[in-house]
Short mmCIF file of C-alpha atoms and ligand atoms in Angstrom, two decimals:
data_model
loop_
_atom_site.label_atom_id
_atom_site.label_comp_id
_atom_site.label_asym_id
_atom_site.label_seq_id
_atom_site.Cartn_x
_atom_site.Cartn_y
_atom_site.Cartn_z
CA MET W 14 -16.70 -30.46 -38.81
CA LYS W 15 -14.60 -29.83 -35.74
CA ASN W 16 -13.82 -26.13 -35.22
CA LYS W 17 -10.19 -26.19 -34.16
CA LYS W 18 -10.41 -22.78 -32.53
CA LEU W 19 -12.91 -24.09 -30.02
CA TYR W 20 -10.20 -26.29 -28.57
CA LEU W 21 -7.47 -23.68 -28.51
CA LEU W 22 -8.24 -22.32 -25.04
CA GLU W 23 -8.26 -25.77 -23.45
CA GLU W 24 -4.65 -26.79 -23.80
CA SER W 25 -3.58 -30.44 -23.67
CA GLN W 26 -1.45 -31.60 -20.78
CA GLN W 27 1.58 -31.50 -23.07
CA GLN W 28 0.83 -27.95 -24.18
CA ARG W 29 0.30 -26.82 -20.60
CA LYS W 30 3.62 -28.34 -19.61
CA GLU W 31 5.40 -26.53 -22.40
CA LEU W 32 3.81 -23.18 -21.56
CA LEU W 33 4.49 -23.64 -17.86
CA ASP W 34 8.10 -24.78 -18.32
CA LYS W 35 8.91 -21.79 -20.50
CA THR W 36 7.15 -19.32 -18.23
CA ILE W 37 8.81 -20.77 -15.14
CA THR W 38 12.24 -20.61 -16.76
CA PHE W 39 11.57 -17.00 -17.70
CA GLY W 40 10.45 -16.19 -14.13
CA GLU W 41 13.47 -17.97 -12.66
CA ASN W 42 15.87 -16.05 -14.92
CA PHE W 43 14.23 -12.80 -13.85
CA LEU W 44 14.59 -13.64 -10.16
CA ASP W 45 18.13 -15.02 -10.50
CA ASN W 46 19.19 -11.84 -12.28
CA LEU W 47 17.36 -9.42 -10.03
CA THR W 48 20.41 -8.17 -8.17
CA HIS W 49 22.05 -7.27 -11.51
CA LEU W 50 19.02 -5.51 -12.91
CA LYS W 51 18.54 -1.80 -12.51
CA ALA W 52 16.06 -0.51 -9.98
CA TYR W 53 14.93 2.08 -12.50
CA ASN W 54 15.10 2.26 -16.28
CA LYS W 55 14.04 5.67 -17.39
CA PRO W 56 11.47 5.26 -20.19
CA LEU W 57 12.79 6.51 -23.52
CA SER W 58 9.73 8.65 -24.07
CA ALA W 59 8.35 10.77 -21.27
CA THR W 60 4.82 10.66 -22.63
CA VAL W 61 2.21 7.93 -22.53
CA SER W 62 1.98 6.42 -25.97
CA THR W 63 0.62 3.35 -27.63
CA ASN W 64 3.23 0.67 -27.87
CA LYS W 65 2.59 -0.92 -31.28
CA LYS W 66 4.36 -4.07 -30.17
CA LEU W 67 1.64 -4.68 -27.60
CA LEU W 68 -1.21 -4.37 -30.13
CA ILE W 69 -3.94 -6.97 -30.07
CA ASN W 70 -5.31 -8.16 -33.39
CA ASP W 71 -5.56 -11.45 -35.30
CA ASN W 72 -1.80 -11.96 -35.38
CA THR W 73 -0.52 -14.41 -32.83
CA ALA W 74 2.84 -15.05 -31.22
CA ASN W 75 4.31 -18.10 -29.56
CA ILE W 76 5.13 -18.14 -25.86
CA GLU W 77 8.86 -17.48 -26.41
CA GLU W 78 8.07 -14.41 -28.49
CA ILE W 79 5.56 -13.24 -25.92
CA LEU W 80 7.99 -13.64 -23.02
CA LEU W 81 10.67 -11.77 -24.93
CA LEU W 82 8.22 -8.99 -25.66
CA LEU W 83 7.29 -8.85 -21.98
CA GLU W 84 10.90 -8.64 -20.95
CA GLU W 85 11.70 -5.77 -23.32
CA GLU W 86 8.49 -3.80 -23.28
CA VAL W 87 7.05 -4.42 -19.84
CA LEU W 88 9.52 -5.70 -17.28
CA LYS W 89 12.50 -3.54 -18.28
CA PRO W 90 11.18 0.00 -18.66
CA GLY W 91 10.28 2.05 -15.60
CA LEU W 92 10.55 1.13 -11.97
CA ASN W 93 11.74 -2.35 -11.08
CA THR W 94 9.44 -2.78 -8.10
CA ALA W 95 10.73 -6.30 -7.42
CA SER W 96 14.24 -4.95 -6.80
CA GLY W 97 15.62 -4.54 -3.29
CA ALA W 98 17.32 -1.37 -4.52
CA ASN W 99 13.92 0.23 -4.95
CA MET W 100 13.43 2.56 -2.00
CA GLY W 101 11.01 4.94 -3.68
CA TYR W 102 7.39 5.58 -2.65
CA ILE W 103 6.35 2.62 -0.43
CA PRO W 104 7.73 -0.60 -1.89
CA GLY W 105 7.03 -4.16 -0.76
CA GLY W 106 8.92 -6.27 -3.27
CA GLY W 107 6.43 -9.00 -4.10
CA ILE W 108 7.27 -12.33 -2.51
CA PHE W 109 7.59 -15.35 -4.79
CA SER W 110 5.26 -17.61 -2.81
CA SER W 111 2.37 -15.19 -3.41
CA ALA W 112 2.70 -15.97 -7.10
CA LEU W 113 1.96 -19.62 -6.33
CA GLY W 114 -1.25 -18.52 -4.60
CA ASP W 115 -2.17 -16.34 -7.59
CA TYR W 116 -1.53 -19.25 -9.94
CA ILE W 117 -3.89 -21.57 -8.10
CA ALA W 118 -6.44 -18.78 -7.65
CA ALA W 119 -6.43 -18.18 -11.40
CA ILE W 120 -6.60 -21.79 -12.60
CA SER W 121 -9.28 -22.77 -10.09
CA ASN W 122 -11.09 -19.46 -10.69
CA LYS W 123 -12.78 -19.83 -7.28
CA PHE W 124 -15.50 -17.26 -6.78
CA ALA W 125 -14.37 -15.59 -3.57
CA GLY W 126 -17.31 -13.20 -3.25
CA VAL W 127 -19.97 -15.49 -1.85
CA PHE W 128 -19.83 -18.24 0.77
CA TYR W 129 -22.17 -20.52 -1.13
CA ALA W 130 -19.95 -20.45 -4.22
CA SER W 131 -16.72 -21.02 -2.37
CA PRO W 132 -16.97 -21.63 1.37
CA GLY W 133 -13.23 -22.34 1.41
CA ALA W 134 -12.19 -19.07 -0.22
CA VAL W 135 -14.56 -17.09 1.99
CA ASN W 136 -13.40 -18.87 5.14
CA MET W 137 -9.82 -18.14 4.12
CA GLU W 138 -10.59 -14.45 3.65
CA ASN W 139 -12.36 -14.37 7.01
CA GLU W 140 -9.38 -16.02 8.66
CA LEU W 141 -7.04 -13.40 7.17
CA ILE W 142 -9.37 -10.66 8.39
CA ARG W 143 -9.37 -12.27 11.86
CA TRP W 144 -5.57 -12.48 11.91
CA THR W 145 -5.12 -8.88 10.82
CA ALA W 146 -7.88 -7.58 13.10
CA ASN W 147 -6.34 -9.35 16.08
CA LEU W 148 -2.99 -7.74 15.25
CA ALA W 149 -4.72 -4.38 15.49
CA GLY W 150 -6.37 -5.34 18.79
CA TYR W 151 -9.90 -5.94 17.49
CA THR W 152 -11.11 -9.08 19.21
CA GLU W 153 -14.80 -9.48 18.43
CA GLY W 154 -17.65 -7.94 16.52
CA TYR W 155 -15.35 -6.59 13.81
CA GLY W 156 -15.56 -7.09 10.06
CA GLY W 157 -13.28 -6.50 7.13
CA ASN W 158 -12.51 -7.07 3.53
CA LEU W 159 -9.56 -7.91 1.34
CA THR W 160 -9.33 -5.15 -1.24
CA SER W 161 -7.17 -4.34 -4.24
CA GLY W 162 -5.10 -1.85 -2.20
CA GLY W 163 -5.10 0.99 0.28
CA SER W 164 -7.06 3.46 -1.84
CA TYR W 165 -9.97 1.06 -2.15
CA ALA W 166 -9.72 0.17 1.54
CA ASN W 167 -9.87 3.87 2.48
CA LEU W 168 -12.89 4.22 0.23
CA ILE W 169 -14.77 1.40 1.97
CA ALA W 170 -13.85 2.74 5.42
CA LEU W 171 -15.06 6.25 4.64
CA LEU W 172 -18.23 5.00 2.97
CA THR W 173 -18.93 2.95 6.10
CA ALA W 174 -18.30 5.96 8.33
CA LYS W 175 -20.62 8.11 6.23
CA ARG W 176 -23.46 5.58 6.55
CA ALA W 177 -22.86 4.99 10.25
CA LYS W 178 -22.99 8.70 11.01
CA ASN W 179 -25.93 9.40 8.70
CA ILE W 180 -24.18 11.95 6.55
CA ASN W 181 -26.32 12.84 3.57
CA ILE W 182 -27.15 15.61 1.13
CA ARG W 183 -29.14 17.49 3.80
CA ASN W 184 -26.32 17.78 6.33
CA VAL W 185 -23.15 17.45 4.26
CA GLU W 186 -22.35 21.15 4.19
CA LYS W 187 -22.17 21.25 7.99
CA THR W 188 -20.15 18.06 8.18
CA VAL W 189 -16.48 18.32 9.11
CA VAL W 190 -13.60 15.94 8.35
CA TYR W 191 -10.30 16.42 10.23
CA CYS W 192 -6.98 15.26 8.83
CA SER W 193 -3.59 16.76 8.03
CA HIS W 194 -1.67 17.52 4.88
CA GLN W 195 0.20 14.30 5.65
CA SER W 196 -2.94 12.27 4.84
CA HIS W 197 -2.66 10.20 1.68
CA HIS W 198 -4.49 11.68 -1.30
CA SER W 199 -6.64 8.55 -1.61
CA ILE W 200 -8.56 10.04 1.34
CA GLN W 201 -9.51 13.09 -0.74
CA LYS W 202 -10.44 10.81 -3.63
CA ALA W 203 -12.63 8.72 -1.32
CA ILE W 204 -14.34 11.85 0.06
CA ASN W 205 -15.20 12.84 -3.51
CA ILE W 206 -16.35 9.40 -4.62
CA ILE W 207 -18.71 8.95 -1.69
CA GLY W 208 -20.35 12.30 -2.39
CA LEU W 209 -18.84 14.31 0.46
CA GLU W 210 -17.09 16.85 -1.75
CA ASP W 211 -19.19 19.60 -0.17
CA CYS W 212 -18.17 18.78 3.39
CA ILE W 213 -15.66 20.92 5.27
CA ILE W 214 -12.13 19.51 5.46
CA ARG W 215 -9.99 20.89 8.26
CA TYR W 216 -6.31 20.30 7.66
CA ILE W 217 -4.89 20.35 11.18
CA ASN W 218 -1.31 21.58 11.41
CA ILE W 219 1.49 19.14 12.03
CA ASP W 220 4.18 19.56 14.67
CA SER W 221 7.94 19.50 14.13
CA GLU W 222 7.80 15.69 14.02
CA LEU W 223 5.19 15.84 11.26
CA ARG W 224 2.43 14.51 13.52
CA ILE W 225 -1.06 15.99 13.89
CA ASP W 226 -1.11 18.70 16.55
CA VAL W 227 -3.69 17.23 18.91
CA LYS W 228 -4.20 20.46 20.83
CA GLU W 229 -5.13 22.26 17.65
CA LEU W 230 -7.39 19.36 16.70
CA GLU W 231 -9.32 19.62 19.96
CA VAL W 232 -9.58 23.42 19.78
CA GLN W 233 -10.86 23.20 16.20
CA ILE W 234 -13.48 20.60 17.09
CA THR W 235 -14.71 22.72 20.02
CA GLU W 236 -14.94 25.81 17.82
CA ASP W 237 -16.77 23.89 15.11
CA LEU W 238 -19.30 22.59 17.64
CA LYS W 239 -19.85 26.13 18.90
CA ILE W 240 -20.80 27.37 15.45
CA GLY W 241 -23.20 24.49 14.85
CA LEU W 242 -21.06 22.28 12.64
CA ASN W 243 -21.00 18.50 12.81
CA PRO W 244 -17.54 17.00 13.49
CA PHE W 245 -17.88 13.69 11.69
CA LEU W 246 -14.58 12.03 10.98
CA VAL W 247 -10.98 12.29 12.13
CA ILE W 248 -8.24 10.60 10.11
CA ALA W 249 -4.85 9.70 11.56
CA ASN W 250 -1.79 8.21 9.92
CA ALA W 251 -0.10 5.14 11.29
CA GLY W 252 2.89 5.51 9.01
CA SER W 253 2.53 8.53 6.73
CA THR W 254 3.54 8.17 3.10
CA ASP W 255 5.96 11.09 3.18
CA ALA W 256 7.93 10.22 6.28
CA GLY W 257 6.41 7.11 7.85
CA MET W 258 5.37 9.07 10.93
CA ILE W 259 2.65 7.92 13.31
CA ASP W 260 0.13 10.44 14.59
CA PRO W 261 -0.61 10.44 18.37
CA LEU W 262 -3.17 7.65 18.09
CA LEU W 263 -4.04 7.40 21.79
CA ASP W 264 -4.75 11.13 22.14
CA ILE W 265 -6.67 11.38 18.89
CA GLY W 266 -8.70 8.32 19.89
CA LYS W 267 -9.68 9.98 23.17
CA ILE W 268 -10.73 13.19 21.44
CA ALA W 269 -12.75 11.26 18.87
CA ALA W 270 -14.48 9.22 21.57
CA LYS W 271 -15.26 12.31 23.67
CA HIS W 272 -17.02 13.97 20.74
CA SER W 273 -18.47 10.79 19.16
CA ILE W 274 -16.47 11.30 15.98
CA TRP W 275 -15.66 8.36 13.70
CA PHE W 276 -11.93 7.61 14.08
CA HIS W 277 -10.19 6.26 11.00
CA ILE W 278 -6.55 5.16 10.95
CA ASP W 279 -4.63 4.85 7.70
CA ALA W 280 -2.09 2.16 8.52
CA ALA W 281 -1.65 1.17 4.87
CA TYR W 282 2.11 1.24 5.27
CA GLY W 283 2.64 1.01 9.02
CA GLY W 284 0.03 -1.59 10.02
CA PHE W 285 2.02 -4.79 9.76
CA TYR W 286 4.77 -3.35 11.96
CA LEU W 287 2.33 -4.36 14.71
CA MET W 288 4.06 -7.74 14.43
CA THR W 289 7.25 -6.26 15.88
CA ASN W 290 7.69 -5.22 19.51
CA ARG W 291 8.93 -1.76 18.55
CA GLY W 292 6.11 -1.25 16.06
CA ARG W 293 3.47 -2.39 18.55
CA LYS W 294 4.66 0.17 21.09
CA LYS W 295 4.66 2.95 18.53
CA LEU W 296 1.21 1.98 17.26
CA ASN W 297 -0.31 1.90 20.71
CA GLY W 298 -3.87 3.22 20.52
CA ILE W 299 -4.67 1.75 17.11
CA SER W 300 -7.42 -0.45 18.53
CA ALA W 301 -9.46 2.66 19.43
CA ALA W 302 -10.12 3.29 15.73
CA ASP W 303 -13.56 2.69 14.25
CA SER W 304 -11.84 1.73 11.01
CA ILE W 305 -8.30 0.83 9.97
CA ILE W 306 -6.65 0.04 6.67
CA MET W 307 -3.47 -1.99 6.11
CA ASP W 308 -1.75 -2.90 2.85
CA PRO W 309 -0.22 -6.38 2.57
CA HIS W 310 1.41 -5.19 -0.67
CA LYS W 311 3.48 -2.80 1.41
CA SER W 312 4.72 -4.06 4.79
CA LEU W 313 3.70 -7.70 4.25
CA PHE W 314 5.72 -7.71 0.99
CA LEU W 315 2.95 -9.10 -1.23
CA PRO W 316 2.78 -8.21 -4.92
CA TYR W 317 0.55 -5.25 -5.80
CA GLY W 318 -3.16 -5.81 -5.52
CA SER W 319 -3.61 -6.41 -1.79
CA GLY W 320 -5.21 -4.09 0.75
CA ILE W 321 -7.31 -4.69 3.85
CA VAL W 322 -10.05 -2.65 5.48
CA LEU W 323 -11.11 -3.40 9.04
CA ILE W 324 -14.25 -2.01 10.67
CA LYS W 325 -14.59 -2.26 14.43
CA ASP W 326 -18.33 -3.00 14.29
CA ILE W 327 -19.28 -5.26 11.39
CA LYS W 328 -22.86 -4.07 11.39
CA HIS W 329 -21.74 -0.71 9.97
CA LEU W 330 -19.80 -2.45 7.20
CA ILE W 331 -22.84 -4.55 6.30
CA ALA W 332 -25.16 -1.53 6.41
CA ALA W 333 -22.94 0.32 3.95
CA ASN W 334 -22.56 -2.54 1.48
CA GLN W 335 -25.40 -5.05 1.64
CA TYR W 336 -27.82 -5.03 -1.24
CA THR W 337 -29.95 -7.85 -2.59
CA ALA W 338 -31.01 -8.87 -6.06
CA ASN W 339 -33.40 -11.50 -7.37
CA TYR W 340 -30.66 -13.26 -9.31
CA MET W 341 -28.68 -13.66 -6.09
CA GLN W 342 -31.45 -15.44 -4.21
CA ASP W 343 -29.72 -18.86 -4.16
CA ALA W 344 -26.58 -17.33 -2.70
CA GLY W 345 -28.33 -16.30 0.50
CA GLU W 346 -29.42 -19.76 1.53
CA ASP W 347 -26.20 -21.01 3.08
CA GLY W 348 -25.71 -18.48 5.81
CA ASN W 349 -23.56 -16.15 3.74
CA SER W 350 -23.86 -13.37 6.26
CA TYR W 351 -20.13 -12.73 6.26
CA SER W 352 -19.50 -13.13 2.56
CA PRO W 353 -17.14 -10.53 1.09
CA SER W 354 -19.82 -9.45 -1.40
CA ILE W 355 -21.95 -7.96 1.36
CA LEU W 356 -18.94 -6.31 2.99
CA SER W 357 -17.65 -4.39 -0.01
CA PRO W 358 -18.74 -2.90 -3.35
CA GLU W 359 -17.30 -5.92 -5.21
CA LEU W 360 -19.34 -8.97 -6.18
CA SER W 361 -17.10 -11.11 -8.37
CA LYS W 362 -13.66 -10.72 -6.91
CA HIS W 363 -10.20 -12.08 -7.36
CA PHE W 364 -9.47 -14.91 -4.93
CA ARG W 365 -6.90 -12.61 -3.41
CA GLY W 366 -6.81 -14.30 -0.03
CA LEU W 367 -4.68 -17.13 -1.36
CA ARG W 368 -1.67 -14.91 -2.23
CA MET W 369 -1.57 -13.80 1.42
CA TRP W 370 -2.60 -17.00 3.18
CA LEU W 371 -0.17 -19.29 1.33
CA PRO W 372 3.03 -17.41 2.32
CA LEU W 373 1.82 -16.98 5.92
CA LYS W 374 1.02 -20.69 6.12
CA LEU W 375 4.29 -21.68 4.45
CA TYR W 376 6.64 -19.55 6.54
CA GLY W 377 4.61 -18.51 9.60
CA GLN W 378 4.06 -14.98 10.83
CA SER W 379 7.39 -14.86 12.69
CA ALA W 380 9.33 -14.85 9.40
CA PHE W 381 7.61 -11.60 8.45
CA LYS W 382 8.31 -10.12 11.86
CA GLU W 383 12.04 -10.81 11.38
CA TYR W 384 12.06 -8.99 8.06
CA LEU W 385 10.18 -6.02 9.50
CA ASP W 386 12.61 -5.80 12.42
CA GLU W 387 15.44 -5.72 9.90
CA LYS W 388 13.77 -2.76 8.12
CA LEU W 389 13.49 -0.85 11.40
CA ASP W 390 17.20 -1.46 12.06
CA LEU W 391 18.17 -0.43 8.54
CA ALA W 392 16.18 2.81 8.75
CA LYS W 393 17.93 3.66 12.02
CA TYR W 394 21.29 2.89 10.41
CA PHE W 395 20.55 4.93 7.28
CA TYR W 396 19.34 7.86 9.39
CA SER W 397 22.61 8.09 11.30
CA GLU W 398 24.87 7.37 8.29
CA VAL W 399 23.27 9.86 5.94
CA LYS W 400 23.68 12.50 8.65
CA LYS W 401 27.39 11.64 8.85
CA ILE W 402 27.76 12.29 5.11
CA GLY W 403 26.44 15.79 5.69
CA PHE W 404 22.74 15.58 4.93
CA GLU W 405 20.10 17.25 7.08
CA VAL W 406 17.61 14.70 8.34
CA GLY W 407 13.95 14.96 9.30
CA PRO W 408 12.49 13.53 12.50
CA LYS W 409 13.86 10.23 13.77
CA PRO W 410 11.91 7.64 11.79
CA ASP W 411 8.97 6.11 13.63
CA LEU W 412 9.20 3.16 11.25
CA SER W 413 11.32 2.69 8.14
CA VAL W 414 11.03 5.79 5.96
CA VAL W 415 13.81 8.37 6.30
CA ILE W 416 13.57 11.92 4.97
CA PHE W 417 16.69 13.96 4.30
CA ARG W 418 18.02 16.81 2.18
CA TYR W 419 21.37 18.37 1.43
CA VAL W 420 21.85 22.06 2.06
CA PRO W 421 24.82 23.24 -0.01
CA ARG W 422 26.84 26.22 1.15
CA ASN W 423 26.05 28.07 -2.04
CA GLY W 424 23.09 27.89 -4.32
CA ASN W 425 19.51 26.84 -4.01
CA ALA W 426 18.97 23.77 -1.81
CA ASP W 427 15.76 22.75 -3.59
CA HIS W 428 17.51 22.78 -6.96
CA PHE W 429 20.40 20.79 -5.57
CA ASN W 430 18.18 18.10 -4.05
CA ARG W 431 16.20 17.88 -7.27
CA PHE W 432 19.56 17.35 -9.00
CA ILE W 433 20.46 14.56 -6.55
CA VAL W 434 17.23 12.66 -7.12
CA LYS W 435 17.54 13.05 -10.90
CA GLU W 436 21.15 11.81 -10.80
CA ILE W 437 20.06 8.75 -8.83
CA GLN W 438 17.10 8.04 -11.07
CA ASN W 439 19.12 8.53 -14.28
CA ASN W 440 21.73 6.10 -13.03
CA GLY W 441 19.01 3.68 -11.99
CA LYS W 442 21.08 1.23 -9.93
CA VAL W 443 19.12 2.32 -6.91
CA PHE W 444 15.87 4.27 -6.73
CA ILE W 445 14.54 6.86 -4.30
CA SER W 446 11.74 9.40 -4.62
CA SER W 447 11.20 12.90 -3.30
CA THR W 448 8.53 15.00 -1.65
CA ILE W 449 7.92 18.46 -0.23
CA ILE W 450 8.15 18.86 3.54
CA ASN W 451 7.29 22.26 5.01
CA GLY W 452 7.84 23.78 1.58
CA ASN W 453 11.27 22.18 1.10
CA PHE W 454 12.22 19.73 -1.64
CA THR W 455 13.10 16.63 0.39
CA LEU W 456 14.50 13.21 -0.43
CA ARG W 457 13.12 10.06 1.07
CA ALA W 458 14.34 6.50 1.43
CA ALA W 459 11.56 4.00 2.06
CA ILE W 460 13.22 0.86 3.40
CA VAL W 461 10.33 -1.57 3.17
CA SER W 462 10.95 -4.16 0.46
CA PHE W 463 11.81 -7.60 1.83
CA ARG W 464 14.73 -7.56 -0.61
CA THR W 465 16.27 -4.38 0.79
CA HIS W 466 19.18 -5.32 3.03
CA LYS W 467 22.33 -3.54 4.24
CA THR W 468 24.03 -3.98 0.83
CA GLU W 469 21.35 -1.91 -0.91
CA VAL W 470 21.30 0.72 1.84
CA ASP W 471 25.11 1.05 1.72
CA PHE W 472 24.95 1.33 -2.03
CA LEU W 473 22.55 4.26 -1.71
CA LEU W 474 24.74 5.89 0.93
CA ASN W 475 27.79 5.58 -1.34
CA MET W 476 25.95 7.03 -4.23
CA LEU W 477 24.70 9.99 -2.19
CA SER W 478 28.20 10.57 -0.93
CA GLU W 479 29.63 10.47 -4.46
CA ILE W 480 27.04 12.88 -5.82
CA ILE W 481 27.65 15.52 -3.21
CA SER W 482 31.42 15.24 -3.44
CA SER W 483 31.45 15.28 -7.26
CA GLU W 484 29.60 18.56 -7.08
CA GLY W 485 32.59 20.03 -5.33
CA VAL W 486 30.55 20.83 -2.28
CA THR W 487 32.76 21.65 0.71
CA LEU W 488 31.43 20.11 3.86
C1 PLP A 511 -0.46 5.86 3.95
C2 PLP A 511 -1.05 5.40 2.64
N1 PLP A 511 -2.37 5.27 2.53
C3 PLP A 511 -2.95 4.86 1.38
C4 PLP A 511 -2.20 4.54 0.29
C5 PLP A 511 -2.87 4.09 -0.98
O1 PLP A 511 -2.63 2.74 -1.16
P1 PLP A 511 -2.66 2.03 -2.59
O2 PLP A 511 -1.55 2.61 -3.37
O3 PLP A 511 -2.50 0.60 -2.24
O4 PLP A 511 -3.99 2.30 -3.21
C6 PLP A 511 -0.80 4.65 0.36
C7 PLP A 511 0.04 4.32 -0.80
O5 PLP A 511 1.23 4.48 -0.81
C8 PLP A 511 -0.22 5.08 1.57
O6 PLP A 511 1.12 5.21 1.70
#
């Protein structure tokens, strides 16, 4: 007797069409409505709980019911990261054409880890690595990997550095890592994961522009050498998370080279600004790095799930990641030397190249450059306008994150700025996040999403203006 359930997962053409039509209509409605949707819907409960409506058991639902459930329980609550009014953290937006790449990647289920299994997917990944590496000024001998995001990319870079510099249990306690408190916390996570939690981390002070003080860096390295320590790794930001600032890459590169220290640049947010003339000037010196990370799900506007790690000398990347196994013996026969599986901890991996390659092929790199130039202009505009309203501003933005705070005549400034961010988030029409800069509660506007244009920036400015005037603050 035919077991009906065994045919359930292989839909007929008619069934596929129905599922696709309904899903596409749902997606189209979401996109068409996006400008009317809130940027933030505060969850009703502040605690993580099990949503009974999402339970999996033997009960089934049809596609309409499922899409409705998704809309109410998943798409609506929380941050609307597709919205152009989202200027919190580091947004990207999530371009539509990436979804087409993800669709084909999922239905073809190409195995992107090994050349022999999918030479096309691997060649595509290698081409994306070449394109990104060339942007950063690496021209030959480099290697890289498409990762799930910046945290994983930082992890691979630091693992590679550790192997290249022979850091191990015998010398870890004398090993020194240099960074600043502006480094992203995924760096600390990576240090832990790769077993360097017992190394010495020197947090070098930042200057008034929130950039690593290179003089202090050099003095610290010299002192560490004098007392027999091993300066191993220096980490610079090329677009810090807090304020989008770029550390003095040229100077740090020279210091690192002089002392044979591995130089890592976290360009997760700032990297793709290399496509713009202004960004390229600001990022001068990036090519001196031994490793770089860049996140296409930030300044290349891809949906979440896309990071890139680049290593100047591929042999270090291979040394840190290549392992063999009997069951993989067939995979080695077709010259798979540059397969992603030997360049990262992942074996089976999402065919994530397609979501990046398809949009670049469809629109060309210059389209992305135009959008990034617009973000630089908008950040400049916001910086000067928010000052006019009466806010204090941080350093002139290197890229497209602006930090600012309001200092009321009376009362506690930290409390007042916390109030502003809460007011904005409770309203939800636009979203910004906050941070602490030099001990002060500070607001930040990250103008990165491809959907953020002047309308959204003006909306935020109006809202800020209204909040401070409704508080009866005399300017
Ligand atoms: C500078 C920087 N590095 C690393 C990361 C971590 O990237 P991801 O969130 O993709 O893991 C971020 C995230 O915002 C970042 O801003």
